[in-house]
XYZ file of C-alpha atoms in Angstrom:
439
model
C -7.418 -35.510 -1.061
C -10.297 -35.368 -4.210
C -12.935 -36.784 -0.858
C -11.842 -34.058 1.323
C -12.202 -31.510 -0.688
C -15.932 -31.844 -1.604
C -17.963 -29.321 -0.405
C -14.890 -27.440 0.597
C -15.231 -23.115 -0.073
C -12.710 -22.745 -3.801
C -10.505 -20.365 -0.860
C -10.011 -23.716 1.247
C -9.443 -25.869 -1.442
C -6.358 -23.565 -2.886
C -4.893 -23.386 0.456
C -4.697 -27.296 0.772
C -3.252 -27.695 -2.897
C -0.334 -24.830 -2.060
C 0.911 -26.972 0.593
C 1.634 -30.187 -2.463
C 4.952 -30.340 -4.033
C 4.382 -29.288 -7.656
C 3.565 -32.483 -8.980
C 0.820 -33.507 -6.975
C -1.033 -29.861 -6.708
C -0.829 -30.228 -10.615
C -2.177 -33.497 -10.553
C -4.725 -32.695 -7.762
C -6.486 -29.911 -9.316
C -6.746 -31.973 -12.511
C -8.954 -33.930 -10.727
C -11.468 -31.102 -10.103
C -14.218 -30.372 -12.178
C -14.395 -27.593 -14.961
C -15.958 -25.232 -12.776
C -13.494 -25.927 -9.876
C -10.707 -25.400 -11.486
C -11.953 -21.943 -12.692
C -12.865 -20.727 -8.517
C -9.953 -22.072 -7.101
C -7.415 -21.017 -9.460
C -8.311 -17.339 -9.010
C -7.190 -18.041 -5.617
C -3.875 -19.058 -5.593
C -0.886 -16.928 -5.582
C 0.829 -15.702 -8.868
C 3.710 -17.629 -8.422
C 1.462 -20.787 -8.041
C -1.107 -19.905 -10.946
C 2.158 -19.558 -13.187
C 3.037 -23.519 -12.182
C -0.499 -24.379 -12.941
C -0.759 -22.647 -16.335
C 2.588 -24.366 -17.813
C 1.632 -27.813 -16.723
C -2.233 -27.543 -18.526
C -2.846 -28.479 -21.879
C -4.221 -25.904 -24.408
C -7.799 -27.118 -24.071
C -7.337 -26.958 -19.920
C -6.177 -23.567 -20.209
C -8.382 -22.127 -22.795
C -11.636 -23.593 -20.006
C -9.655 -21.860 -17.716
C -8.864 -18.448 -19.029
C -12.326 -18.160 -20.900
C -14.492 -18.565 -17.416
C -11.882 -16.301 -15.528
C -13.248 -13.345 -14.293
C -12.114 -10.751 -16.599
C -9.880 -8.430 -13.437
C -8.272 -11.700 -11.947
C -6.950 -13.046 -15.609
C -5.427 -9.436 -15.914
C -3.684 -9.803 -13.053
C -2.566 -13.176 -14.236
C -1.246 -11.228 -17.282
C 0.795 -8.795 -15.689
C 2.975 -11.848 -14.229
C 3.314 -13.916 -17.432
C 6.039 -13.157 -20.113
C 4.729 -11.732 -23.532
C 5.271 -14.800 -25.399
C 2.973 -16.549 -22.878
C 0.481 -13.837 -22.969
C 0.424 -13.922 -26.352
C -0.265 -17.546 -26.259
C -2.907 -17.329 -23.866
C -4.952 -14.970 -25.694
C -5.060 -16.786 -28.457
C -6.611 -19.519 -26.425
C -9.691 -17.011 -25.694
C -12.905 -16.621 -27.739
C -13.375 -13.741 -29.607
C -15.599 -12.174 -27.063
C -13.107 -12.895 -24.100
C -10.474 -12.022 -26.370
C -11.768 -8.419 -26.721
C -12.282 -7.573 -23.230
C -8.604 -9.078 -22.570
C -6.879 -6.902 -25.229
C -9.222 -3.946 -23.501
C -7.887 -4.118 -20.394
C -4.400 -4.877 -20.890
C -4.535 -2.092 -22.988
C -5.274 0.341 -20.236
C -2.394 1.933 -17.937
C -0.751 -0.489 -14.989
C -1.615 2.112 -12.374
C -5.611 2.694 -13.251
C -8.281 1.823 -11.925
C -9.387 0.461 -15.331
C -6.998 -2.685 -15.153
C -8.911 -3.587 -12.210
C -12.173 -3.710 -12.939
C -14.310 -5.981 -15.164
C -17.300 -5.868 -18.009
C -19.199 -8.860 -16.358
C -22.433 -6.066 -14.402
C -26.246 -5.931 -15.039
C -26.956 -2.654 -17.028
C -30.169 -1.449 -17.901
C -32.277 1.061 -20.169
C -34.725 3.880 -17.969
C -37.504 2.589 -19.660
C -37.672 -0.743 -18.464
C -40.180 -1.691 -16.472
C -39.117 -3.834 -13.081
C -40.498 -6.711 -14.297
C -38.679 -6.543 -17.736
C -35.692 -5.939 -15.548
C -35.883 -8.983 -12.870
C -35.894 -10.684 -16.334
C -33.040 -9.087 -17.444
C -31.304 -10.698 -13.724
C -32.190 -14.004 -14.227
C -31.004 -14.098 -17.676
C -27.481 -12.642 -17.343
C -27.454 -12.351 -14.074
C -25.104 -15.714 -13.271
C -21.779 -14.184 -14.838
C -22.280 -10.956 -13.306
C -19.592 -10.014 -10.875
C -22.149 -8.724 -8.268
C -26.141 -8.083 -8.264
C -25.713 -5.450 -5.507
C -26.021 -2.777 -8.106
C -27.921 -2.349 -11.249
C -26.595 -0.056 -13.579
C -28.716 2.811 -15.414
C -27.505 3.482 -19.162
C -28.840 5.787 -21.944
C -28.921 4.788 -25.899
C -25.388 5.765 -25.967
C -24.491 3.643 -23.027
C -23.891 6.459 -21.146
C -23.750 5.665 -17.106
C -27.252 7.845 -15.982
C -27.919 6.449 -12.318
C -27.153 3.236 -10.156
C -30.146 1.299 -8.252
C -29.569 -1.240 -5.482
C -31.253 -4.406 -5.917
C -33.544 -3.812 -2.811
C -35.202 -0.900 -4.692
C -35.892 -3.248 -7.472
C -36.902 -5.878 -5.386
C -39.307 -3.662 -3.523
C -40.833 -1.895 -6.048
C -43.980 -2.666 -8.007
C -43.493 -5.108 -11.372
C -45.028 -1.989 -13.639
C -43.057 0.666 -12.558
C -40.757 2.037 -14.654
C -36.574 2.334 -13.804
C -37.059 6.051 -14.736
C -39.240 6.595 -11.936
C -36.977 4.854 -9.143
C -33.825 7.154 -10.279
C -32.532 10.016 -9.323
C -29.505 10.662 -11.287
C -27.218 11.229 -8.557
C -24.913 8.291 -8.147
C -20.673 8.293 -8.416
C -18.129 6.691 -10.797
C -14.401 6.860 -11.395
C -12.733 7.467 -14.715
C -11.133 4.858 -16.571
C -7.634 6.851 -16.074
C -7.912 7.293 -12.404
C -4.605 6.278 -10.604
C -5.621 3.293 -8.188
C -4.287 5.435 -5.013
C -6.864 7.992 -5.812
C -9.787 5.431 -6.168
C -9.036 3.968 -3.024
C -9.890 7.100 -1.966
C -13.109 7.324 -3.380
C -14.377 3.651 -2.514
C -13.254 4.779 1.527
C -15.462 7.860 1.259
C -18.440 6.327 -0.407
C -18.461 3.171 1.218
C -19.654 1.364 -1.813
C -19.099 -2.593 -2.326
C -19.066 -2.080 -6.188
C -18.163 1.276 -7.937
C -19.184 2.253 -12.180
C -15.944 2.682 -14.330
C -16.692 5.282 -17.151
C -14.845 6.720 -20.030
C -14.236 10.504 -20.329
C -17.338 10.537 -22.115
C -19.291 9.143 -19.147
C -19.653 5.919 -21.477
C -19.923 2.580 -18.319
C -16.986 0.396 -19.671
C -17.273 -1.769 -16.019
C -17.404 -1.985 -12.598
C -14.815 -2.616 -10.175
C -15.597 -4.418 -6.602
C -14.559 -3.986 -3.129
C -12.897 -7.373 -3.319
C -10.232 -6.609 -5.692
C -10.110 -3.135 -3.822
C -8.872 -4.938 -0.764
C -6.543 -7.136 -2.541
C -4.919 -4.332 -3.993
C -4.917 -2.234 -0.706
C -3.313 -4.933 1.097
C -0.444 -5.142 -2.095
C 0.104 -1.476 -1.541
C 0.518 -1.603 2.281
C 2.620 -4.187 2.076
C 4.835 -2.370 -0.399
C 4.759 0.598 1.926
C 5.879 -1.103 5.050
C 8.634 -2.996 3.197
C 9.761 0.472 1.921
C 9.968 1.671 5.146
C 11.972 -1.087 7.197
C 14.185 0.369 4.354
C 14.203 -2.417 1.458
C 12.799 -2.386 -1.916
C 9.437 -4.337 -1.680
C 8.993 -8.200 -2.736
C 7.564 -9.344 -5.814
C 5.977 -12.226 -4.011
C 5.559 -13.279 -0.245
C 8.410 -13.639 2.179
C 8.313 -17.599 2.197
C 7.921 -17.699 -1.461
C 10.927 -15.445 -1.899
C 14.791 -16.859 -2.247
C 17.661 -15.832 -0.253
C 19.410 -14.486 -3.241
C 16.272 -12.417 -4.251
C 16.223 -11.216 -0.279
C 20.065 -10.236 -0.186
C 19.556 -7.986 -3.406
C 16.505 -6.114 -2.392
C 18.189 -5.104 1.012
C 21.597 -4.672 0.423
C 21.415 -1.619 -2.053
C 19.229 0.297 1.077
C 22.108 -1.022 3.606
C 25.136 -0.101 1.227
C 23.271 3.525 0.690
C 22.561 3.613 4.670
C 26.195 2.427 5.617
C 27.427 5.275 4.078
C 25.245 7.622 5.105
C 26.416 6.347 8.995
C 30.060 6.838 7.775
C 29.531 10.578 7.976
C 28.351 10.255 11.417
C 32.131 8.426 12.025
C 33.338 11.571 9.886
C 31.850 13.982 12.683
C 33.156 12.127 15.537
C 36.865 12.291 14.435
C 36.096 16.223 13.371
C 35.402 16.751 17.654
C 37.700 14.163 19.059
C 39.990 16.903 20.161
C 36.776 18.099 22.345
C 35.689 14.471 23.470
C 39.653 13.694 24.433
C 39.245 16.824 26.511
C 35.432 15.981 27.953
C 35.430 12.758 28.251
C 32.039 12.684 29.872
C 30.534 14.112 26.759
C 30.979 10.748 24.529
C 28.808 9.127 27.195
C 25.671 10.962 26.302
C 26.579 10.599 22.227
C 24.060 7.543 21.825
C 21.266 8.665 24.116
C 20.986 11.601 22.167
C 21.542 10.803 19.084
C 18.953 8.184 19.201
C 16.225 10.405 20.502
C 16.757 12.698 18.015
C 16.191 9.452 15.320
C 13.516 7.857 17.249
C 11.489 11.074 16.796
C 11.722 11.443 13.317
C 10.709 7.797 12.802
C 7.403 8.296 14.376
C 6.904 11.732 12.473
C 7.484 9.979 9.157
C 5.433 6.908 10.279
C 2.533 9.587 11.284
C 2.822 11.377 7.818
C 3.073 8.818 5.157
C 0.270 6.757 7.179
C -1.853 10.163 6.647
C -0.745 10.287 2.823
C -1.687 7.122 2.267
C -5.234 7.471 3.790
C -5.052 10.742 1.860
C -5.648 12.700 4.926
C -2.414 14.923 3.497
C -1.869 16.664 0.677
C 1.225 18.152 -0.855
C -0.215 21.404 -0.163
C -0.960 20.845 3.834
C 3.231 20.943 4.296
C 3.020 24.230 6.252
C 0.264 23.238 8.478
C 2.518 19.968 9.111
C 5.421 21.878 10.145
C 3.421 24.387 12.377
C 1.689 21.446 14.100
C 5.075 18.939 14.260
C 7.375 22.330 15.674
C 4.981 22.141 18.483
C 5.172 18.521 19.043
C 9.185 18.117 18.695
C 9.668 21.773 20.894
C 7.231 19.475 23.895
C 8.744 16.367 23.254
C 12.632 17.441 23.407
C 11.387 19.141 26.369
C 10.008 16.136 28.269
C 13.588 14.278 27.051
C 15.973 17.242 28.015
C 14.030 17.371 31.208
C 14.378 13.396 32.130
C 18.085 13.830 30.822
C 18.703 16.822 33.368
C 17.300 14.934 36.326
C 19.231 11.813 35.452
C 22.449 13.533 35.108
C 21.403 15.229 38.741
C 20.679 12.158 40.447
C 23.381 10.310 39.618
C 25.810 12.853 40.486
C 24.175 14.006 44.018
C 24.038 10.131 44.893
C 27.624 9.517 44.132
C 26.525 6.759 41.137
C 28.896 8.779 38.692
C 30.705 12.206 38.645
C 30.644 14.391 35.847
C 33.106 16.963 37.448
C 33.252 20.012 38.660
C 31.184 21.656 36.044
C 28.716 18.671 36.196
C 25.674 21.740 35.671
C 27.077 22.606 32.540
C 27.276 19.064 30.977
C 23.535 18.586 32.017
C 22.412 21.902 30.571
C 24.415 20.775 27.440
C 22.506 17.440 27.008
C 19.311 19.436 28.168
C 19.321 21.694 25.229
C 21.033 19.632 22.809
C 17.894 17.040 23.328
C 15.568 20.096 22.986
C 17.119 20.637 19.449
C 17.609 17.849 18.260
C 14.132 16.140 18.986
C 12.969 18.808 17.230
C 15.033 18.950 14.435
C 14.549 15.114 14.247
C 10.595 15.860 14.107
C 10.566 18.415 11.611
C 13.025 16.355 9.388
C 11.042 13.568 9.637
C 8.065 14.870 8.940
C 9.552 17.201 5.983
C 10.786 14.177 3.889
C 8.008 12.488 2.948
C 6.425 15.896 1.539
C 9.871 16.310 -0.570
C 9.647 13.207 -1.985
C 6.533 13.277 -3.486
C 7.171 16.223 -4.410
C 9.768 14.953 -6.874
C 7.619 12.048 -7.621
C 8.784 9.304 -5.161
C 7.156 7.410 -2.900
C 7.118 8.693 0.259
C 7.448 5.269 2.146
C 11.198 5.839 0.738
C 11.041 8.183 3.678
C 11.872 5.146 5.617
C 13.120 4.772 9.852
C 16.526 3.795 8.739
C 16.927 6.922 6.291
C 15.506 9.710 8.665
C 18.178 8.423 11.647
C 20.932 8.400 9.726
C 20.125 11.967 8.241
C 19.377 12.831 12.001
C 22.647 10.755 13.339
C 24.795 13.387 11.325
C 23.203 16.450 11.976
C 22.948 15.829 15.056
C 26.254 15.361 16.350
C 27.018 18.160 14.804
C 24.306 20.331 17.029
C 25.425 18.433 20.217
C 28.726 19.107 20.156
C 28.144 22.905 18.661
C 26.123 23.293 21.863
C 28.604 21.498 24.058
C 31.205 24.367 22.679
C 29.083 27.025 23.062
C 28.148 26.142 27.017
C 31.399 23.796 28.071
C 33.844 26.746 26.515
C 36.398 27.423 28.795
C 35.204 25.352 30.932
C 35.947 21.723 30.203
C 36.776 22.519 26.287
């Protein structure tokens, strides 16, 4: 295993050792060098960095956790209990030890417990030589060298340079001269939805973290931008197969741990469905009368839920890109009447010509007043696509209204809201049309 891993990318190597039963991953990445162990272990999974960190002696660890790059050994903190945190720190040098505390200290959600201290900054008055100087000095625990960072005698975040421009530009001139004060950070307290936001706009592989006080604290990279996008979206589409989201991948979650985060969603949408039972039994005098009606219950009823799962798929996609905002609601519902009022009319449409051609070629009778039943399923899938479609689309704004997510809005939870209502508007249009007829 030590052979084939030589010259292997740290990515490769932490794939191969995942596959090992526990005792010979530990005993295999023992055998790499200091600096291996460092690269690969910020590539395995929590779960698997966990194993690794309770099987390494103190003096392992502390080589470890003191060459970490400051945002991935925050991460690592978030999934270790306080007494091992605790421990761990203590293992750090007082430098490391300081930027550790610093960043745990800031809140879960911001952008600040992402990012890390480990940049090139520089004064205006350097010269590009003094600065290429600067590079090769501290340049080899910097995160990235894409950016050099601009900073005034109060460490105040001034400008951003790309490396070309330094690398282009004349040993004697001055940084002052290349600036041009416009550049873009985030704040420390910026929630990490919003600064997705802001890396998508500005396209920027590396972004400046600054205090209130425009002080640069650290810089945050497109790589641990990604990670955490991909985190979120998986959270999202977990939320809305209508689950709570994992904790760690599928395979590296147990049945018991799978049972529990569905079966409070099921329980909630198995009685939700029992009202739909509830509004059956309130018309069975009206089905026992028109048969023929019951046949067209689950066509309808599942149009009117398929709709609103694609409006809520369409809307909390657009949230999370942060095409939508709370206050765009009304232009939502304007835009989504139109689409549902179309759509139930392509649906009642098929439905009418379906119920027409089976009748006139004998497949199945519908009765005397076979017009009437087809005009009933017509409408009814006129109002309840739409209905579906504004309901669907509706939810997600109420929810974050009140502070939820709106992946919550999930398919399971719009049908079953639309299952309900909707039998009630089928049947209050079958009433209104059928009546005394076949009612």
């Amino acid at each position: 295993m030590e052979n084939n891993m030589l010259n292997q990318h740290p990515a490769d190597i932490a794939e191969q050792l995942t596959e090992l039963d526990v005792k010979n991953r530990n005993i295999a990445f023992y055998s790499l060098s200091n600096d291996d162990k460092v690269e690969v272990f910020s590539y395995f999974e929590p779960d698997i960095q966990y194993e690794i960190v309770k099987s390494l002696t103190d003096e392992d660890l502390a080589e470890v956790l003191n060459n970490l790059d400051p945002d991935d050994r925050t991460e690592l903190f978030e999934n270790f209990p306080d007494q091992l945190i605790k421990h761990s720190i203590n293992l750090l040098t007082p430098e490391e030890r300081a930027i550790a505390l610093n960043l745990i200290g800031y809140n879960e959600d911001s952008i600040a417990r992402l990012m890390t201290p480990n940049y090139i900054q520089v004064k205006e008055h350097y010269t590009v030589k003094q600065v290429l100087t600067h590079i090769k000095k501290y340049g080899k625990k910097a995160e990235t060298l894409t950016y050099i960072f601009i900073v005034d005698g109060k460490n105040r975040l001034i400008d951003d340079l790309k490396i070309g421009e330094i690398l282009l530009a004349d040993e004697d001139t001055k940084v002052e001269d290349l600036i041009d004060h416009n550049f873009v950070s985030i704040k420390t307290t910026t929630p990490l939805e919003e600064a997705l936001e802001v890396f998508d706009k500005y396209d920027r592989s590396a972004m400046p973290i600054v205090t209130e006080n425009d002080v640069l604290v650290g810089i945050v990279t497109f790589d641990d931008i990604l990670d955490r996008m991909k985190m979120r979206d998986t959270e999202d589409i977990q939320k809305f197969g209508g689950m709570e989201e994992l904790d760690v991948s599928y395979t590296k979650t147990p049945i018991t741990e799978l049972i529990k985060k569905r079966a409070g969603w099921l329980v909630i949408l198995f009685i939700g469905e029992m009202f739909t039972a509830s509004a059956m039994s309130y018309y069975d005098q009206e089905i026992e009368k028109a048969v023929v009606l019951a046949l067209f219950v689950p066509l309808i009823i599942s149009s009117g839920g398929n709709s609103g799962s694609q409006a809520a798929s369409l809307i909390i996609r657009a949230m999370a890109l942060g095409e939508l905002k709370l206050k765009d609601w009304w232009y939502v519902m304007k835009k989504e009447f139109a689409s549902g009022l179309i759509l139930g009319a392509i649906l009642g449409f098929v439905g009418f010509i379906r119920i027409l051609i089976w009748q006139k070629l004998g497949i199945y009778s519908y009765g005397e007043y076979w017009l009437y039943v087809a005009l009933t399923v017509a409408l009814s899938l006129i109002v309840i696509v739409l209905w579906g479609t504004l309901s669907g689309s509706l939810v997600p704004f109420i929810l974050r209204k009140i502070g939820f997510d709106p992946a919550t809005a999930s398919s399971p939870f719009v049908a079953t809201l639309v299952d309900v209502s909707g039998l009630i508007i089928y049947f209050t249009i079958a009433a209104i049309l059928l009546s005394g007829k076949l009612l």
